[in-house]
Each structure stands twice: as structure tokens, then as C-alpha cells.
CSV table of C-alpha atoms in Angstrom, one decimal:
chain,number,residue,atom,x,y,z
Y,23,MET,CA,-6.3,-20.1,6.6
Y,24,ILE,CA,-4.9,-22.3,3.5
Y,25,ASN,CA,-1.5,-22.6,3.7
Y,26,TYR,CA,-0.3,-22.6,0.4
Y,27,TRP,CA,3.6,-23.2,0.9
Y,28,ARG,CA,2.6,-26.7,1.3
Y,29,ILE,CA,0.0,-26.9,-1.2
Y,30,LEU,CA,2.6,-25.8,-3.4
Y,31,PHE,CA,5.6,-29.2,-1.9
Y,32,LYS,CA,2.9,-31.1,-1.8
Y,33,ALA,CA,2.0,-30.1,-6.1
Y,34,LEU,CA,6.6,-30.3,-6.2
Y,35,ALA,CA,6.2,-33.5,-5.3
Y,36,THR,CA,3.2,-35.0,-7.5
Y,37,GLY,CA,5.1,-33.1,-10.0
Y,38,ALA,CA,8.3,-36.1,-9.3
Y,39,LEU,CA,6.5,-38.4,-8.7
Y,40,ALA,CA,4.5,-38.2,-12.2
Y,41,LEU,CA,8.2,-37.5,-13.4
Y,42,ILE,CA,9.7,-40.3,-12.4
Y,43,PHE,CA,6.8,-42.6,-13.6
Y,44,THR,CA,6.9,-41.6,-17.3
Y,45,LEU,CA,10.2,-41.7,-17.6
Y,46,ILE,CA,9.5,-45.4,-16.6
Y,47,ILE,CA,7.2,-46.0,-18.2
Y,48,THR,CA,9.4,-44.2,-21.3
Y,49,SER,CA,12.4,-46.0,-20.2
Y,50,ILE,CA,10.5,-49.4,-21.2
Y,51,PHE,CA,8.9,-49.0,-24.1
Y,52,VAL,CA,10.3,-46.7,-25.9
Y,53,PRO,CA,13.0,-48.7,-27.0
Y,54,MET,CA,10.6,-52.6,-27.5
Y,55,MET,CA,9.0,-49.9,-30.1
Y,56,GLY,CA,12.2,-49.6,-30.7
Y,57,GLY,CA,13.3,-45.9,-31.0
Y,58,GLN,CA,16.1,-43.8,-28.4
Y,59,LEU,CA,14.6,-41.8,-25.3
Y,60,ALA,CA,17.1,-38.9,-25.9
Y,61,GLY,CA,17.7,-35.5,-27.1
Y,62,ALA,CA,14.4,-33.4,-28.3
Y,63,GLY,CA,12.0,-37.1,-26.5
Y,64,LEU,CA,14.0,-36.8,-23.6
Y,65,ILE,CA,13.3,-33.6,-23.2
Y,66,MET,CA,9.7,-34.0,-23.7
Y,67,THR,CA,9.3,-36.7,-21.6
Y,68,ILE,CA,10.4,-34.2,-18.7
Y,69,VAL,CA,8.3,-31.6,-19.7
Y,70,CYS,CA,5.3,-33.0,-20.4
Y,71,PRO,CA,4.5,-34.9,-16.4
Y,72,LEU,CA,6.3,-30.8,-14.4
Y,73,ALA,CA,3.7,-28.9,-16.3
Y,74,THR,CA,0.8,-31.1,-16.4
Y,75,ALA,CA,1.4,-32.9,-12.8
Y,76,ILE,CA,2.2,-29.5,-10.8
Y,77,PRO,CA,-0.6,-27.1,-11.8
Y,78,MET,CA,-2.9,-29.7,-12.2
Y,79,SER,CA,-2.3,-30.9,-8.1
Y,80,ALA,CA,-2.3,-27.8,-7.5
Y,81,LEU,CA,-5.4,-26.7,-8.2
Y,82,HIS,CA,-6.7,-30.2,-6.4
Y,83,TYR,CA,-4.5,-29.5,-3.4
Y,84,LEU,CA,-6.4,-25.8,-3.1
Y,85,ASN,CA,-10.1,-26.8,-4.3
Y,86,THR,CA,-9.3,-30.0,-1.3
Y,87,GLU,CA,-7.9,-27.9,1.2
Y,88,ARG,CA,-10.7,-24.7,0.3
Y,89,LEU,CA,-13.2,-27.7,0.7
Y,90,ARG,CA,-11.9,-28.8,3.9
Y,91,ILE,CA,-11.9,-25.3,4.9
Y,92,ALA,CA,-15.1,-24.8,4.7
Y,93,ARG,CA,-16.5,-28.1,6.0
Y,94,ASN,CA,-14.9,-27.4,9.1
Y,95,LYS,CA,-16.4,-23.8,9.3
Y,96,ALA,CA,-19.8,-25.0,8.3
Y,97,LEU,CA,-19.6,-27.9,11.4
Y,98,GLU,CA,-18.6,-25.1,13.8
Y,99,ILE,CA,-21.7,-23.0,12.4
Y,100,GLN,CA,-24.1,-26.0,13.3
Y,101,GLY,CA,-22.5,-27.0,16.4
Y,102,GLU,CA,-22.7,-23.2,18.0
Y,103,LEU,CA,-26.8,-22.8,15.7
Y,104,GLU,CA,-27.4,-26.3,18.2
Y,105,LYS,CA,-26.0,-24.7,21.4
Y,106,ALA,CA,-27.8,-20.8,20.4
Y,107,ASN,CA,-31.2,-23.9,20.2
Y,108,ALA,CA,-30.9,-26.1,22.9
Y,109,LEU,CA,-29.6,-22.7,25.0
Y,110,LEU,CA,-32.5,-21.4,23.7
Y,111,ILE,CA,-35.5,-24.3,24.7
Y,112,LYS,CA,-34.0,-24.4,28.2
Y,113,HIS,CA,-34.9,-21.2,28.1
Y,114,SER,CA,-37.8,-21.7,27.4
Y,115,ARG,CA,-38.5,-24.0,29.7
Y,116,GLU,CA,-36.5,-22.5,32.9
Y,117,ASP,CA,-38.2,-19.4,34.7
Y,118,SER,CA,-35.8,-17.4,34.1
Y,119,LEU,CA,-35.0,-16.1,38.0
Y,120,THR,CA,-35.1,-19.4,40.1
Y,121,GLY,CA,-34.2,-21.6,37.4
Y,122,VAL,CA,-36.5,-24.3,37.7
Y,123,LEU,CA,-39.2,-24.7,35.7
Y,124,ASN,CA,-41.4,-22.5,35.1
Y,125,ARG,CA,-45.0,-22.2,35.0
Y,126,SER,CA,-46.6,-23.7,32.5
Y,127,THR,CA,-43.6,-26.4,31.5
Y,128,PHE,CA,-44.1,-27.7,35.3
Y,129,PHE,CA,-47.4,-27.7,34.5
Y,130,ASP,CA,-47.0,-29.5,31.3
Y,131,LYS,CA,-45.6,-32.0,33.4
Y,132,LEU,CA,-48.0,-33.4,35.3
Y,133,ILE,CA,-49.7,-33.3,33.0
Y,134,THR,CA,-47.5,-35.7,31.2
Y,135,ALA,CA,-47.8,-37.7,34.8
Y,136,SER,CA,-51.6,-37.6,34.9
Y,137,ASN,CA,-51.2,-39.0,31.7
Y,138,SER,CA,-48.5,-42.1,32.4
Y,139,GLN,CA,-50.2,-43.4,34.5
Y,140,GLN,CA,-47.7,-42.1,37.4
Y,141,THR,CA,-48.2,-41.6,41.0
Y,142,GLY,CA,-47.1,-39.2,43.7
Y,143,GLY,CA,-46.5,-36.4,45.9
Y,144,LEU,CA,-47.5,-32.9,44.8
Y,145,LEU,CA,-46.1,-29.9,46.5
Y,146,PHE,CA,-47.2,-26.2,47.0
Y,147,ILE,CA,-44.0,-23.7,48.4
Y,148,ASP,CA,-45.1,-20.2,49.8
Y,149,LEU,CA,-43.0,-18.3,51.1
Y,150,ASP,CA,-43.7,-16.6,54.4
Y,151,HIS,CA,-43.9,-13.0,55.1
Y,152,PHE,CA,-41.8,-12.5,51.2
Y,153,LYS,CA,-42.7,-9.4,51.0
Y,154,THR,CA,-41.6,-8.2,53.9
Y,155,ILE,CA,-38.4,-9.1,52.8
Y,156,ASN,CA,-38.5,-7.0,49.3
Y,157,ASP,CA,-39.9,-4.5,51.6
Y,158,THR,CA,-37.4,-4.2,54.2
Y,159,TYR,CA,-34.3,-5.8,52.3
Y,160,GLY,CA,-35.2,-4.4,49.2
Y,161,HIS,CA,-35.7,-6.1,45.4
Y,162,ALA,CA,-32.3,-7.3,45.1
Y,163,THR,CA,-32.1,-9.8,48.3
Y,164,GLY,CA,-35.3,-11.1,47.7
Y,165,ASP,CA,-33.9,-11.9,44.0
Y,166,ALA,CA,-30.9,-13.3,46.3
Y,167,ALA,CA,-32.8,-15.4,48.1
Y,168,LEU,CA,-35.7,-17.1,45.1
Y,169,ARG,CA,-32.3,-18.0,43.0
Y,170,ARG,CA,-31.0,-20.0,46.4
Y,171,ILE,CA,-34.8,-21.6,46.4
Y,172,GLY,CA,-34.9,-22.4,42.9
Y,173,ALA,CA,-31.5,-23.7,43.7
Y,174,LEU,CA,-32.1,-25.8,46.4
Y,175,LEU,CA,-35.4,-27.5,44.3
Y,176,ASN,CA,-33.2,-28.6,41.9
Y,177,ARG,CA,-30.9,-30.1,43.8
Y,178,LEU,CA,-33.5,-32.5,46.3
Y,179,SER,CA,-35.9,-32.9,43.1
Y,180,LEU,CA,-32.7,-34.0,41.5
Y,181,ARG,CA,-34.1,-37.8,40.9
Y,182,ASN,CA,-37.2,-38.5,42.5
Y,183,GLY,CA,-39.3,-35.5,41.1
Y,184,PHE,CA,-39.3,-31.8,39.3
Y,185,ALA,CA,-39.6,-28.4,40.8
Y,186,GLY,CA,-41.0,-25.6,39.3
Y,187,ARG,CA,-42.2,-21.7,39.4
Y,188,LEU,CA,-45.6,-20.5,39.5
Y,189,GLY,CA,-45.5,-17.2,40.7
Y,190,GLY,CA,-43.6,-15.3,42.9
Y,191,GLU,CA,-43.3,-16.2,46.1
Y,192,GLU,CA,-45.1,-20.2,44.8
Y,193,PHE,CA,-43.0,-23.4,44.3
Y,194,GLY,CA,-44.5,-26.4,43.0
Y,195,VAL,CA,-42.5,-29.8,43.1
Y,196,PHE,CA,-43.9,-32.8,42.2
Y,197,ILE,CA,-42.2,-36.2,43.5
Y,198,ASN,CA,-43.0,-39.6,41.6
Y,199,SER,CA,-42.9,-41.3,44.8
Y,200,ALA,CA,-46.5,-44.3,45.5
Y,201,ASP,CA,-44.3,-44.4,49.2
Y,202,VAL,CA,-46.6,-42.3,51.6
Y,203,SER,CA,-43.6,-41.5,54.1
Y,204,PHE,CA,-41.0,-41.1,51.3
Y,205,ILE,CA,-42.6,-37.8,49.5
Y,206,TYR,CA,-43.7,-36.3,53.6
Y,207,GLN,CA,-40.2,-36.7,54.9
Y,208,TYR,CA,-38.9,-34.9,51.0
Y,209,ALA,CA,-41.4,-32.0,52.0
Y,210,GLU,CA,-40.0,-31.9,55.8
Y,211,ASN,CA,-36.4,-31.8,53.9
Y,212,ILE,CA,-37.4,-29.3,51.6
Y,213,ARG,CA,-39.0,-26.8,54.5
Y,214,ARG,CA,-36.1,-27.4,56.9
Y,215,GLU,CA,-33.8,-27.0,54.1
Y,216,ILE,CA,-35.3,-22.9,53.5
Y,217,SER,CA,-35.1,-22.5,57.1
Y,218,ILE,CA,-31.7,-23.1,57.0
Y,219,LEU,CA,-30.9,-21.1,54.6
Y,220,ARG,CA,-29.4,-17.6,54.8
Y,221,ILE,CA,-29.5,-14.8,53.1
Y,222,VAL,CA,-27.1,-11.5,52.9
Y,223,ALA,CA,-28.1,-8.4,52.2
Y,224,SER,CA,-26.9,-5.1,50.5
Y,225,ASP,CA,-26.6,-3.9,54.6
Y,226,ASN,CA,-24.6,-7.0,55.7
Y,227,LYS,CA,-27.7,-8.1,58.2
Y,228,THR,CA,-28.4,-11.9,57.3
Y,229,VAL,CA,-31.9,-12.9,56.1
Y,230,SER,CA,-34.0,-16.5,57.2
Y,231,ILE,CA,-36.2,-17.9,55.2
Y,232,THR,CA,-39.7,-20.0,56.5
Y,233,ALA,CA,-41.8,-21.7,54.6
Y,234,SER,CA,-45.6,-23.1,54.1
Y,235,ILE,CA,-45.7,-26.6,52.1
Y,236,GLY,CA,-48.5,-28.4,51.1
Y,237,VAL,CA,-49.0,-31.8,50.6
Y,238,THR,CA,-51.3,-34.3,48.6
Y,239,LEU,CA,-50.8,-37.6,47.0
Y,240,CYS,CA,-51.8,-37.6,43.3
Y,241,GLU,CA,-52.8,-41.1,42.6
Y,242,ALA,CA,-52.4,-42.7,38.6
Y,243,GLY,CA,-54.3,-40.9,36.7
Y,244,PHE,CA,-54.9,-37.8,39.0
Y,245,ASN,CA,-56.7,-34.4,37.7
Y,246,LEU,CA,-54.4,-31.0,37.4
Y,247,ASP,CA,-56.1,-28.7,39.5
Y,248,GLN,CA,-57.9,-31.1,41.5
Y,249,SER,CA,-54.8,-31.4,43.2
Y,250,LEU,CA,-53.1,-28.5,42.2
Y,251,LEU,CA,-56.4,-27.2,44.7
Y,252,GLU,CA,-55.4,-29.7,47.6
Y,253,ALA,CA,-52.1,-28.3,47.5
Y,254,ASP,CA,-53.1,-24.5,47.5
Y,255,GLU,CA,-56.1,-25.6,50.0
Y,256,LYS,CA,-54.1,-27.3,52.7
Y,257,MET,CA,-50.4,-25.0,52.4
Y,258,TYR,CA,-52.8,-21.6,53.2
Y,259,ILE,CA,-53.8,-24.4,56.4
Y,260,ALA,CA,-50.0,-24.7,57.4
Y,261,LYS,CA,-49.8,-20.3,56.9
Y,262,ARG,CA,-53.0,-20.3,59.4
Y,263,GLN,CA,-51.8,-22.6,60.8
Y,264,GLY,CA,-48.1,-20.4,62.3
Y,265,ARG,CA,-46.1,-20.8,58.8
Y,266,ASN,CA,-43.5,-22.4,58.6
Y,267,LEU,CA,-45.3,-25.7,58.5
Y,268,ILE,CA,-45.9,-29.2,56.4
Y,269,ILE,CA,-50.2,-30.1,56.1
Y,270,ALA,CA,-50.5,-33.1,54.2
């Protein structure tokens, strides 16, 4: 909002300064030219700077204030656009329910890891008996479980890799490490953390979750399709062997 009183004060101050400088200059040069600063000349010396400086400076300060407000508004809009753009990018990369990467972004990052000659472990995670949870306790409980799993995977993979939702109750995790024992221990941490999760259903019953995990080692320049197939096959072996297991 424009502060007109502030603009008026600044214009009057500018007019006063213009009057002072005009009086100083005329009091020096008029006598030097043989004249006398009095009468109509003195009145004009006073009126002219006030009549010109005050309205011109007021217009200048008003336009400056308008430009300042417009610039601040433009910066505010730019900031909002940047936030909105960042949010759109974030939403385009993330799974809306779980907060981990969506399927296409997860695969894109795997391709980047392969092209950049990274070595790591690829985990294929499938939640056990998840359909039973949805059928018994409702999809709201199932969604709550998926959100908890997503938060867990994001937390555990923050430093060493990335996680994505491949579809339904299936998740993928890539661990950027060449240490086989570290990768297995990482998978074990995920299995254990999932097994101790407890979800409170709408009827206040506590629901537990387990996961079967297949792990495959990805060498530098690994083939994405082959690695996914191997991890998927190992996950199904874990299912057949009793679930809540890791097959690596």
C-alpha cells in the first residue's frame, strides 16, 4: 500500500532543500552581478523552487513507490511460481500415497545408476497377505500401512540409495554399495523394521505387516530388466518358503 503522507513529507523536504540551495546561490551570484535580492526577485526566488520541486519530487516519489510495490509483487509471484513448480516436479516424481518414487522415476534412476557404472543391491519387496488386510480391515487401513512403509523406506534409503513403489504393495529399493554383506544387512533391517510396524485399524484392532524380499547384486553397467527379474524371482522364492524372509 502506498503511504501518501510519507510521499508528501519527502516532497516537502525536497522542496525545502531546493529553496535553501536556491537562496544560497542567488544570494551569492545576484550581488556579484550588481543586483539586489529583494522585492519581486526575492519572491520569485522563493516561489519558483517550491512550485517546481514539490510537485515534481512528489510525482517522482510516487512513481518510485509504485515501482517498488510492483517489483516486490513480481518477486512474490516469482517465488510462488518457483514453489509451485518445485511442488509439481516433486509430485510428478513421487507416488502420491506412499511418498517414495513412483514407478517410472524409480526405473529412470536405476537406468542412471547403470549408465554411471554404479554397483549396488536391488531389493524387490512385496508385503505379505496384503489383500487380506484390505479385505479384513478396509482399504483405509491398507493405505495407512502403505504410507507407513513408504515413510520407513524413505528414511532407511535416504543416505545410501532410493526407494520406489512399483505397484500395489510392491516396492523396490536400490542400495548404492559394492559390499554384499552391507546390502544383505540393509535388507534385513528393512524386513525387521516392517515386521515391527503396527497399524491401528478403524475398529481399534492392531494390524501387523511382514514382507518378503528378493535381493540381487547389480554390477557396474547392470542390465535393468535382468536385475529386476532376478530380484522378483528371489522374492517369490521367499514367498514360497514361508514369507517374512530374504532371499539373496
